[in-house]
mmCIF file with all atom_site columns, C-alpha atoms in Angstrom:
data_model
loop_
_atom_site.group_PDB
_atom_site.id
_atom_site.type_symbol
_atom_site.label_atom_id
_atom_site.label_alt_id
_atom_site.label_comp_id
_atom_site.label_asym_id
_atom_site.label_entity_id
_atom_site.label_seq_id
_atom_site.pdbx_PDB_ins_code
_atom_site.Cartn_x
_atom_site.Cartn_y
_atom_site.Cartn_z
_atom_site.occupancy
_atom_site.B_iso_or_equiv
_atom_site.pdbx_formal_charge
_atom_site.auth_seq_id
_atom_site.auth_comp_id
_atom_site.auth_asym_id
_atom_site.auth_atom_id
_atom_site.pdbx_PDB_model_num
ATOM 1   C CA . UNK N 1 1   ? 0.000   0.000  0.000  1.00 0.00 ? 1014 UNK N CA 1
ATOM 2   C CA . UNK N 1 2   ? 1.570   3.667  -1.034 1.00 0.00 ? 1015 UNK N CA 1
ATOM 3   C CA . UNK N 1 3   ? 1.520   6.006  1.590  1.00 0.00 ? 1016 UNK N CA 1
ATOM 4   C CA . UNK N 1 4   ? 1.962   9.565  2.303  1.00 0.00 ? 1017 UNK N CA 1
ATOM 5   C CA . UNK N 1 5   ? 3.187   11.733 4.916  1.00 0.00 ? 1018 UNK N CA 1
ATOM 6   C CA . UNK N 1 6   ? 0.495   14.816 5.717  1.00 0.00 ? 1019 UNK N CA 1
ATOM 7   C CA . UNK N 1 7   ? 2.627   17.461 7.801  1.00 0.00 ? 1020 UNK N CA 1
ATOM 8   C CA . UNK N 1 8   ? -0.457  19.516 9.612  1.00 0.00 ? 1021 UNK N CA 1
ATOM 9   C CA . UNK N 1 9   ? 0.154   23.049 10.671 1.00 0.00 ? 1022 UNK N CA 1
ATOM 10  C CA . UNK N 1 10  ? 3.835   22.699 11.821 1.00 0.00 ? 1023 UNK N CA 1
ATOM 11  C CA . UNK N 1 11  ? 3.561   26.818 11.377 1.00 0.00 ? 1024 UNK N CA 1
ATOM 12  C CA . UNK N 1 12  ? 5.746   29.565 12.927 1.00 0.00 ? 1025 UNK N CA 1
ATOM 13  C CA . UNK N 1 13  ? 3.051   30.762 15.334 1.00 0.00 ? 1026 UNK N CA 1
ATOM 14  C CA . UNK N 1 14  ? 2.485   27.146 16.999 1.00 0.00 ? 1027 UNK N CA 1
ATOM 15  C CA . UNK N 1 15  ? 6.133   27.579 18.073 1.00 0.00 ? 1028 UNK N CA 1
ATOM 16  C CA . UNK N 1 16  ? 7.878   29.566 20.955 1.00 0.00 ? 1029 UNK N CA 1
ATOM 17  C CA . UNK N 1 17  ? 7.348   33.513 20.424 1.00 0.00 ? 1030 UNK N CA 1
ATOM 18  C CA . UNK N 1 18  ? 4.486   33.281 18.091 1.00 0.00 ? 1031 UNK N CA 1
ATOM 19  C CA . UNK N 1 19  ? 1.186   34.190 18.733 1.00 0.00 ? 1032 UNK N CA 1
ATOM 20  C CA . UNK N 1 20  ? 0.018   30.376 19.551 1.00 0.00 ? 1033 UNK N CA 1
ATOM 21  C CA . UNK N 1 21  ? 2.224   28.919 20.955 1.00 0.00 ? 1034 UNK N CA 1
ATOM 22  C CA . UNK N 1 22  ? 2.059   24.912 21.740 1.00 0.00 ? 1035 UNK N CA 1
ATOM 23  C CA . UNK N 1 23  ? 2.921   22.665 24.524 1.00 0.00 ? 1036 UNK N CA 1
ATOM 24  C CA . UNK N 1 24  ? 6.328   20.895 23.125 1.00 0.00 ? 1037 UNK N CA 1
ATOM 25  C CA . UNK N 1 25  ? 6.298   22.494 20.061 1.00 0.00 ? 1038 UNK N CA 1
ATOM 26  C CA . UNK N 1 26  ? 10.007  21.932 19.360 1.00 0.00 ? 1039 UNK N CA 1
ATOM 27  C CA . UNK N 1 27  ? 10.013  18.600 19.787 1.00 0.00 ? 1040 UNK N CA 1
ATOM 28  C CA . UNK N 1 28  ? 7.221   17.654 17.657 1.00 0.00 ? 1041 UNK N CA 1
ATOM 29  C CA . UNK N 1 29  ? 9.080   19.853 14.728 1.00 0.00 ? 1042 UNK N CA 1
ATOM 30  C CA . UNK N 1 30  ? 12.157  18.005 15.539 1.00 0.00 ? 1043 UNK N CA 1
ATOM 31  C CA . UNK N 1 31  ? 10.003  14.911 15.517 1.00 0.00 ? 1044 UNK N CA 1
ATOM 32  C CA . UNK N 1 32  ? 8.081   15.615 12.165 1.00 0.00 ? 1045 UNK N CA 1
ATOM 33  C CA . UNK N 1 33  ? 11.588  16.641 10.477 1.00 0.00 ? 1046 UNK N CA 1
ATOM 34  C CA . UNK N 1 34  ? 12.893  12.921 11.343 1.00 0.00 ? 1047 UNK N CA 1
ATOM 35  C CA . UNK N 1 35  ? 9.360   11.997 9.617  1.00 0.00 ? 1048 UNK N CA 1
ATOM 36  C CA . UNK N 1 36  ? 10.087  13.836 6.744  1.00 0.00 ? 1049 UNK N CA 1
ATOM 37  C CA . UNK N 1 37  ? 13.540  13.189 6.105  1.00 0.00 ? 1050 UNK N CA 1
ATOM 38  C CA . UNK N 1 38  ? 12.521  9.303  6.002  1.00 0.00 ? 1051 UNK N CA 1
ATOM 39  C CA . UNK N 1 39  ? 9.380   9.701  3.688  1.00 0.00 ? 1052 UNK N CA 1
ATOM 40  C CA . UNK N 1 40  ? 12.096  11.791 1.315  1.00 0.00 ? 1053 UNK N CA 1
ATOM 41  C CA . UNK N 1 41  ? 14.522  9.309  1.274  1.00 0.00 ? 1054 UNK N CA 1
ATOM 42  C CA . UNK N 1 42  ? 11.793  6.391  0.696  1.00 0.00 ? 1055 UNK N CA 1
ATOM 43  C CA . UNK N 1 43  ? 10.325  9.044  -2.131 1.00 0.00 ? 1056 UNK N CA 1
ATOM 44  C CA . UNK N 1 44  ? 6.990   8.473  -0.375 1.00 0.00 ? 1057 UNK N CA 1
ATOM 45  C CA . UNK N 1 45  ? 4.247   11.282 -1.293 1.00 0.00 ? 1058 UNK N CA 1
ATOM 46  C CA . UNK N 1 46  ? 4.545   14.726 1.182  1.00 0.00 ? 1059 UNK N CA 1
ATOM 47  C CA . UNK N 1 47  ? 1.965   16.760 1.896  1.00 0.00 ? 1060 UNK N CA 1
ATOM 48  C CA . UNK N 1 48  ? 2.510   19.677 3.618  1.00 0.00 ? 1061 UNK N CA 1
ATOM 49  C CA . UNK N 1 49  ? -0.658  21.538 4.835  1.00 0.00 ? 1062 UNK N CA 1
ATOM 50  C CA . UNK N 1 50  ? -0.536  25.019 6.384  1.00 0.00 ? 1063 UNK N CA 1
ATOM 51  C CA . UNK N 1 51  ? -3.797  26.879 7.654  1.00 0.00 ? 1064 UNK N CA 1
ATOM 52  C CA . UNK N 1 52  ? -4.475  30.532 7.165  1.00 0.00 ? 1065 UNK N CA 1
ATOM 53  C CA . UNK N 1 53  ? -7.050  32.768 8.455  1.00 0.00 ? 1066 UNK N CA 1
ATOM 54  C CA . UNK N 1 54  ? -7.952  36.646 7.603  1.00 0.00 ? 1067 UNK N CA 1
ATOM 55  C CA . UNK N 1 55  ? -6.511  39.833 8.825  1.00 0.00 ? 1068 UNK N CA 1
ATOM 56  C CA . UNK N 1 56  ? -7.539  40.169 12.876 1.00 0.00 ? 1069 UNK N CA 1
ATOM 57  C CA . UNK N 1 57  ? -7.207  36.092 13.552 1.00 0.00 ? 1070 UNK N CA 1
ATOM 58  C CA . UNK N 1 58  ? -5.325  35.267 16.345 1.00 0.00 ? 1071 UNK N CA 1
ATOM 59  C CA . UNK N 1 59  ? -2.658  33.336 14.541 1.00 0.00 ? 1072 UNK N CA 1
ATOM 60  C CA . UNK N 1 60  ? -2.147  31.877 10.982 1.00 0.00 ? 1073 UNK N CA 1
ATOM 61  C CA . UNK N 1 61  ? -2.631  35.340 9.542  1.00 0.00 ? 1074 UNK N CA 1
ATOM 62  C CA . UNK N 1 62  ? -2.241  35.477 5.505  1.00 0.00 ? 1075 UNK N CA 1
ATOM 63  C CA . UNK N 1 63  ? 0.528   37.063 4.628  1.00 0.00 ? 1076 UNK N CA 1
ATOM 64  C CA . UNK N 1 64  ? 2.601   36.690 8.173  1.00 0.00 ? 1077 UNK N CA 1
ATOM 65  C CA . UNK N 1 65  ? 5.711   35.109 9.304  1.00 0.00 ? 1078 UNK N CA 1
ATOM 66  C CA . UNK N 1 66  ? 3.393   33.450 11.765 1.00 0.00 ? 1079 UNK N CA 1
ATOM 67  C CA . UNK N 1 67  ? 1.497   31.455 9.128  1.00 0.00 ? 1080 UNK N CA 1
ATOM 68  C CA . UNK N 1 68  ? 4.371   30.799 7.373  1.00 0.00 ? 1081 UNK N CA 1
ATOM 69  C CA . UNK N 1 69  ? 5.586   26.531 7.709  1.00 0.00 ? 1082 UNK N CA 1
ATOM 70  C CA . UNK N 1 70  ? 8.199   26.133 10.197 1.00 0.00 ? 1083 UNK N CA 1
ATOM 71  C CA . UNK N 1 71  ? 11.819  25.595 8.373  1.00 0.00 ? 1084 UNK N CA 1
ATOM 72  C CA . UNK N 1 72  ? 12.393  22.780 10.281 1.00 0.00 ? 1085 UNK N CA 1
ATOM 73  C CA . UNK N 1 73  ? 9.955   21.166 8.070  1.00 0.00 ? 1086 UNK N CA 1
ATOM 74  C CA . UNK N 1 74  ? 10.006  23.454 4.521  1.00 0.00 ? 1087 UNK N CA 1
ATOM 75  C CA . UNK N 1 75  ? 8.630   22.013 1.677  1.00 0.00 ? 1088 UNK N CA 1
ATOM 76  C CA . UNK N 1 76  ? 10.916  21.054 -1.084 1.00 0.00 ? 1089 UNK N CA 1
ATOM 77  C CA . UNK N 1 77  ? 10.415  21.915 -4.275 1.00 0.00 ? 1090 UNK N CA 1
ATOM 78  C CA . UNK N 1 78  ? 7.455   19.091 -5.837 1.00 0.00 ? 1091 UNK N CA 1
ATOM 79  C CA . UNK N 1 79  ? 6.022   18.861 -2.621 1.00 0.00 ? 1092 UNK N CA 1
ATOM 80  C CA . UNK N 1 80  ? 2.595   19.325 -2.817 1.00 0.00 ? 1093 UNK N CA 1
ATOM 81  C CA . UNK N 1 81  ? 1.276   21.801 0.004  1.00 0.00 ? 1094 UNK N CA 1
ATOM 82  C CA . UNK N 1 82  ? -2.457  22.236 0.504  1.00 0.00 ? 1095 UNK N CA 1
ATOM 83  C CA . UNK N 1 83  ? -4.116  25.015 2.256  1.00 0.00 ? 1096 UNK N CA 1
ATOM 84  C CA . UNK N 1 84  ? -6.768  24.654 4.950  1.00 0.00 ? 1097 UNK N CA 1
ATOM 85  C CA . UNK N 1 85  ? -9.255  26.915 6.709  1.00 0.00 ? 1098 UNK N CA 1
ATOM 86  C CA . UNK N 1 86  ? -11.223 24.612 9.134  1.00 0.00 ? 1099 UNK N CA 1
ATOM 87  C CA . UNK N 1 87  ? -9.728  21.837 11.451 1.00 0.00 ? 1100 UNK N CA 1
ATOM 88  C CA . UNK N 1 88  ? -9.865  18.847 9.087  1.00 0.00 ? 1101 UNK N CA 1
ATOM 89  C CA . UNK N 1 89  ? -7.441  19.178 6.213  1.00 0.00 ? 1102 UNK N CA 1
ATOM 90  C CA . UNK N 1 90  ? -9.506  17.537 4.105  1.00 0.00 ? 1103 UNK N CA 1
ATOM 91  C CA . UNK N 1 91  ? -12.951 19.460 4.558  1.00 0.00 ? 1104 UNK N CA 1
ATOM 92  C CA . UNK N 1 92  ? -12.902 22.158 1.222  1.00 0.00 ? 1105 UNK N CA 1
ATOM 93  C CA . UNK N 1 93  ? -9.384  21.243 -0.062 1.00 0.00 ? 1106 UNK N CA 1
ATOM 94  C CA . UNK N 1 94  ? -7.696  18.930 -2.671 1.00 0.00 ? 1107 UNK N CA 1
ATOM 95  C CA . UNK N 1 95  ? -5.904  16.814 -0.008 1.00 0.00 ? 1108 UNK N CA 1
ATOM 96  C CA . UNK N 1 96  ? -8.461  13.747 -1.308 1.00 0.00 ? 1109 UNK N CA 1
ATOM 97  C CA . UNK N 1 97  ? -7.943  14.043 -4.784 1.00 0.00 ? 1110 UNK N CA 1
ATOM 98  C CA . UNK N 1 98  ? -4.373  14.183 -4.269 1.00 0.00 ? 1111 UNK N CA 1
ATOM 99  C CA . UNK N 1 99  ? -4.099  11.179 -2.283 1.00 0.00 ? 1112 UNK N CA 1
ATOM 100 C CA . UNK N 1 100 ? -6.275  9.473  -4.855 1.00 0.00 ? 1113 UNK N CA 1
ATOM 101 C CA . UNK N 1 101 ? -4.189  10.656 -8.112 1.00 0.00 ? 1114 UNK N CA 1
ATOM 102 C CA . UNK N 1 102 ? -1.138  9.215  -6.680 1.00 0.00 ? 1115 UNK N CA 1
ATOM 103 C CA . UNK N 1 103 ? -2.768  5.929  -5.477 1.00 0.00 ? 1116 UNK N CA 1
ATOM 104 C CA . UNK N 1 104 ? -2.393  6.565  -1.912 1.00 0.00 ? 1117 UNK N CA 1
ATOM 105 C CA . UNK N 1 105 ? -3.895  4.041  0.210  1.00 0.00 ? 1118 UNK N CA 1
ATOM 106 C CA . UNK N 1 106 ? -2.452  4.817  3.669  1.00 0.00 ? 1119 UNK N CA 1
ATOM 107 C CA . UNK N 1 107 ? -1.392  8.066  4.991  1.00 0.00 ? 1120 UNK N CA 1
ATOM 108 C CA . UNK N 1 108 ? 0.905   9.623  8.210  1.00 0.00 ? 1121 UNK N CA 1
ATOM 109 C CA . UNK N 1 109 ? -0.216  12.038 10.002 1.00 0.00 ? 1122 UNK N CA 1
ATOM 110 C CA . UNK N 1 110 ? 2.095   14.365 12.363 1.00 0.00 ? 1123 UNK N CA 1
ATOM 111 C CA . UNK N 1 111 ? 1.795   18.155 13.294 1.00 0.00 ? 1124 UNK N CA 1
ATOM 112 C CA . UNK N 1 112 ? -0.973  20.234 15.236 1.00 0.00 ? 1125 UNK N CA 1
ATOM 113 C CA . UNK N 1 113 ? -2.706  20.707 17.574 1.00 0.00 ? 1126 UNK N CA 1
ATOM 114 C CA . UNK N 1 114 ? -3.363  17.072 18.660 1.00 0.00 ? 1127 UNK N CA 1
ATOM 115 C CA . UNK N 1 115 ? -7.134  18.093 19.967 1.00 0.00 ? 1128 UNK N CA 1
ATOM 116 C CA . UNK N 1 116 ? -8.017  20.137 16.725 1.00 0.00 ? 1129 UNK N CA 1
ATOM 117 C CA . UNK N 1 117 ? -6.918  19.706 13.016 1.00 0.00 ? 1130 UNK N CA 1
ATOM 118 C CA . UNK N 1 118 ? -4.980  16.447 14.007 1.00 0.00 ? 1131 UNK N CA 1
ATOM 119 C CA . UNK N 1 119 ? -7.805  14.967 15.434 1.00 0.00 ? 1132 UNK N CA 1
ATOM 120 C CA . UNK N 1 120 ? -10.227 16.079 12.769 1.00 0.00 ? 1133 UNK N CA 1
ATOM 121 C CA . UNK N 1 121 ? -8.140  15.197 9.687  1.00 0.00 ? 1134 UNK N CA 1
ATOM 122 C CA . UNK N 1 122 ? -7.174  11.500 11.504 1.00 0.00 ? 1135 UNK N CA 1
ATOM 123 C CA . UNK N 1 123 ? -10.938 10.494 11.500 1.00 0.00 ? 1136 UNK N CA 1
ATOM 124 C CA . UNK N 1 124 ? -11.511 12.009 8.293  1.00 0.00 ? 1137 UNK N CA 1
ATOM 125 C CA . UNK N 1 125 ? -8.994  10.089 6.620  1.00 0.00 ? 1138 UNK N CA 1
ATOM 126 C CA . UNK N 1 126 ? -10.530 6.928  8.370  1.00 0.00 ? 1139 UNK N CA 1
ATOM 127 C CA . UNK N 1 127 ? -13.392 7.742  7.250  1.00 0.00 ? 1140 UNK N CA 1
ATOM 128 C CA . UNK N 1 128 ? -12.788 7.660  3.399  1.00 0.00 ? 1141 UNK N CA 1
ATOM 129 C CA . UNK N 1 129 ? -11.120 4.352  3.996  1.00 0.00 ? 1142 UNK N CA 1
ATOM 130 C CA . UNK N 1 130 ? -7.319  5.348  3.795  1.00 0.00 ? 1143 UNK N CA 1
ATOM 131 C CA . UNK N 1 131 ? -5.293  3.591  6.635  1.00 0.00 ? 1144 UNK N CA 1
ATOM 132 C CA . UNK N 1 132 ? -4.042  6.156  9.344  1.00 0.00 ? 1145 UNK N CA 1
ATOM 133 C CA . UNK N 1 133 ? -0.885  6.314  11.083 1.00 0.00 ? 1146 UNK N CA 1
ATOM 134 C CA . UNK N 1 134 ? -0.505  8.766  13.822 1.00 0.00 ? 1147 UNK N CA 1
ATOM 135 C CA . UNK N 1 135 ? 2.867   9.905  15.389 1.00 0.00 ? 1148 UNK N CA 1
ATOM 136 C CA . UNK N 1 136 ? 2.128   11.038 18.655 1.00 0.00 ? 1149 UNK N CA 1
ATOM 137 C CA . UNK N 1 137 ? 5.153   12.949 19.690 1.00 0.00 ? 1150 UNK N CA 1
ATOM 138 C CA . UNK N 1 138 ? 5.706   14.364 16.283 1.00 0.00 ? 1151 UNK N CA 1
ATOM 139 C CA . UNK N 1 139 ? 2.143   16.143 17.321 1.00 0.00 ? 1152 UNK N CA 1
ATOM 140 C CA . UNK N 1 140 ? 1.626   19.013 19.623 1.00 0.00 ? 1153 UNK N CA 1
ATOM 141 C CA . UNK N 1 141 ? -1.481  20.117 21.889 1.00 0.00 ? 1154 UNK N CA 1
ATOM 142 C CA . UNK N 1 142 ? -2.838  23.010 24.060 1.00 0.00 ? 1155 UNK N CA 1
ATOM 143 C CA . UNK N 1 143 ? -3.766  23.886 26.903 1.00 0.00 ? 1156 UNK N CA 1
ATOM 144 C CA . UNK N 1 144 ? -7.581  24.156 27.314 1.00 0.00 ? 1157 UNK N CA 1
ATOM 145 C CA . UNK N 1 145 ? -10.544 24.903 29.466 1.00 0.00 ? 1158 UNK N CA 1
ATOM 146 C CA . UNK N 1 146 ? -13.976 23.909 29.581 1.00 0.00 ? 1159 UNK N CA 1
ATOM 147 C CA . UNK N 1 147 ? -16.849 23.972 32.466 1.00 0.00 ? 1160 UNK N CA 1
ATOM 148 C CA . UNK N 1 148 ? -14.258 25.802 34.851 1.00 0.00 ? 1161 UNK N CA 1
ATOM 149 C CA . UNK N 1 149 ? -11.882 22.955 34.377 1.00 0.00 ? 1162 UNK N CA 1
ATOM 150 C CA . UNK N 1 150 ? -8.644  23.297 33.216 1.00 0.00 ? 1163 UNK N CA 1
ATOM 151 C CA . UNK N 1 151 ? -6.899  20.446 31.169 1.00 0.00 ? 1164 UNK N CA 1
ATOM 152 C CA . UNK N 1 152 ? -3.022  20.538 30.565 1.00 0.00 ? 1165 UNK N CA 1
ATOM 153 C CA . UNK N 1 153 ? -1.562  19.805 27.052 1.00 0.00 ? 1166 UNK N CA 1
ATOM 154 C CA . UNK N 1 154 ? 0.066   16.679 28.387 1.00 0.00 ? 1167 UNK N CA 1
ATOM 155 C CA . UNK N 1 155 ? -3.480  15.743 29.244 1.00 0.00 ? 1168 UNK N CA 1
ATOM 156 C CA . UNK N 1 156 ? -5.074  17.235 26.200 1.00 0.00 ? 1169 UNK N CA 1
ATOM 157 C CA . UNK N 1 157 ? -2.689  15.030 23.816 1.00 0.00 ? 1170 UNK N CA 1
ATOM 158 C CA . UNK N 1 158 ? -3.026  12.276 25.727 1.00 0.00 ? 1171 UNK N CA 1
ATOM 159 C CA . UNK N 1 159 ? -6.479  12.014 25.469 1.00 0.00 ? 1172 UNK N CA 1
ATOM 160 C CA . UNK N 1 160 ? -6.809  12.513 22.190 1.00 0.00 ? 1173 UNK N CA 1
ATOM 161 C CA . UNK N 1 161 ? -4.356  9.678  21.506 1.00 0.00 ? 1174 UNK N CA 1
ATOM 162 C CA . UNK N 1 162 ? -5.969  7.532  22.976 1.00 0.00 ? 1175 UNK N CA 1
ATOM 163 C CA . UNK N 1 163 ? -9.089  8.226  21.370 1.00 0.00 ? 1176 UNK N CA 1
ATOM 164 C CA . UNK N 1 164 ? -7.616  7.821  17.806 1.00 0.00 ? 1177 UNK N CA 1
ATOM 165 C CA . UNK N 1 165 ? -5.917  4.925  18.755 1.00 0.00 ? 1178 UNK N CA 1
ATOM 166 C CA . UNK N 1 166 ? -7.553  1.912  17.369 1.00 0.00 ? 1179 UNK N CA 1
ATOM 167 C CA . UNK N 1 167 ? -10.414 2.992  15.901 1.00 0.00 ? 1180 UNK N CA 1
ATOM 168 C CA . UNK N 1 168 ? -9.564  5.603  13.734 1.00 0.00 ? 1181 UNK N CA 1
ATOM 169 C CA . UNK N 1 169 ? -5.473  5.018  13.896 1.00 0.00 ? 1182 UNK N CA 1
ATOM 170 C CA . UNK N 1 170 ? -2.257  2.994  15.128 1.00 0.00 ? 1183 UNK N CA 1
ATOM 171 C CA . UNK N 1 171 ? -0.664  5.484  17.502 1.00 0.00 ? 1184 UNK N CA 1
ATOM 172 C CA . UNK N 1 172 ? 2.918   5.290  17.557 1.00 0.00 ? 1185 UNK N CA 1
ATOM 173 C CA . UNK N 1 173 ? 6.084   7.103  18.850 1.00 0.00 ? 1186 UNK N CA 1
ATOM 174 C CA . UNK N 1 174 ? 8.534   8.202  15.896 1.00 0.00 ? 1187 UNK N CA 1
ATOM 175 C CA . UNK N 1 175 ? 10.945  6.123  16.966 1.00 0.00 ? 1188 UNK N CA 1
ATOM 176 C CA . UNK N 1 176 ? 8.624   2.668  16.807 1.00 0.00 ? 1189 UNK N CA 1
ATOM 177 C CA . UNK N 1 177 ? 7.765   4.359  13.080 1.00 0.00 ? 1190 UNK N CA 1
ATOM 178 C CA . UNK N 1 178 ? 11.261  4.864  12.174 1.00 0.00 ? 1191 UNK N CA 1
ATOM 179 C CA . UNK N 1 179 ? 12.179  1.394  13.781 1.00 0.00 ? 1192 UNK N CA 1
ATOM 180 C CA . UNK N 1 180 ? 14.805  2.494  15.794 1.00 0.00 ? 1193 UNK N CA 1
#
């Protein structure tokens, strides 16, 4: 089965001193790079996607540095990169078709945040019947409230993961996906 790697939102504002920043943000790049350099040198598909939202958002403005893809994960040239304005990648994009074209029948998912567009585009994928590989610690999450609760990222992530897991992906650490 071909498969691709989808990098989701690994964005300069998700990282330390932009205007979003995510719990363990720099590791997950770090994480996602590994990812990336492997699905290069295997010449698997790429798919960067990058989110963008108009002039007053909060983060992932057009046109800023913030919404700019982190370099630790730049596209290379042939890449495809899709752009996204709601949570699930696929939702009003190409991502679909271009999985299709290319005869993609499993795909890797790694970016952020865990509880938002990794979430959403993880049980969309499942959903149209491609097989979906999630690299937890290549994926970063939030802090967030609800009710007068507060949940930590660590909790947020973890969470999530283990809602994915099985059902709607294999969770897995980079290094059990790289096999080191």
């Amino acid at each position: 089965m071909t498969n691709a790697l989808i990098l989701v939102d690994i964005q300069n504002d998700y990282f330390e001193g932009g205007k979003w920043p995510v719990a363990k943000m720099q590791q997950a790049g770090a994480n996602a790079a590994r990812l990336l350099a492997d699905a290069r040198g295997k010449h698997e598909m790429v798919v960067h996607v990058h989110h963008e939202m108009p002039e007053g958002g909060p983060f992932f403005v057009t046109g800023t540095p913030g919404a700019g893809i982190n370099a630790a994960v730049a596209p290379k040239e042939g890449e495809a990169t899709v752009l996204k304005h709601r949570p699930n990648s696929f939702l009003n994009t190409g991502l679909e078709a271009l999985l299709r074209d290319k005869g993609i029948g499993s795909v890797t998912i790694c970016g952020a945040m865990s509880q938002m567009c990794i979430d959403a585009t993880a049980r969309a994928a499942r959903d149209m019947g491609f097989e979906v590989t999630v690299v937890e610690d290549a994926c970063g999450a939030k802090d967030t409230a609800f009710g007068g609760v507060s949940v930590p990222a660590e909790q947020v992530h973890a969470t999530i993961m283990g809602a994915l897991n099985g059902s709607y992906a294999k969770v897995v650490t980079t290094d059990a996906y790289l096999g080191a």
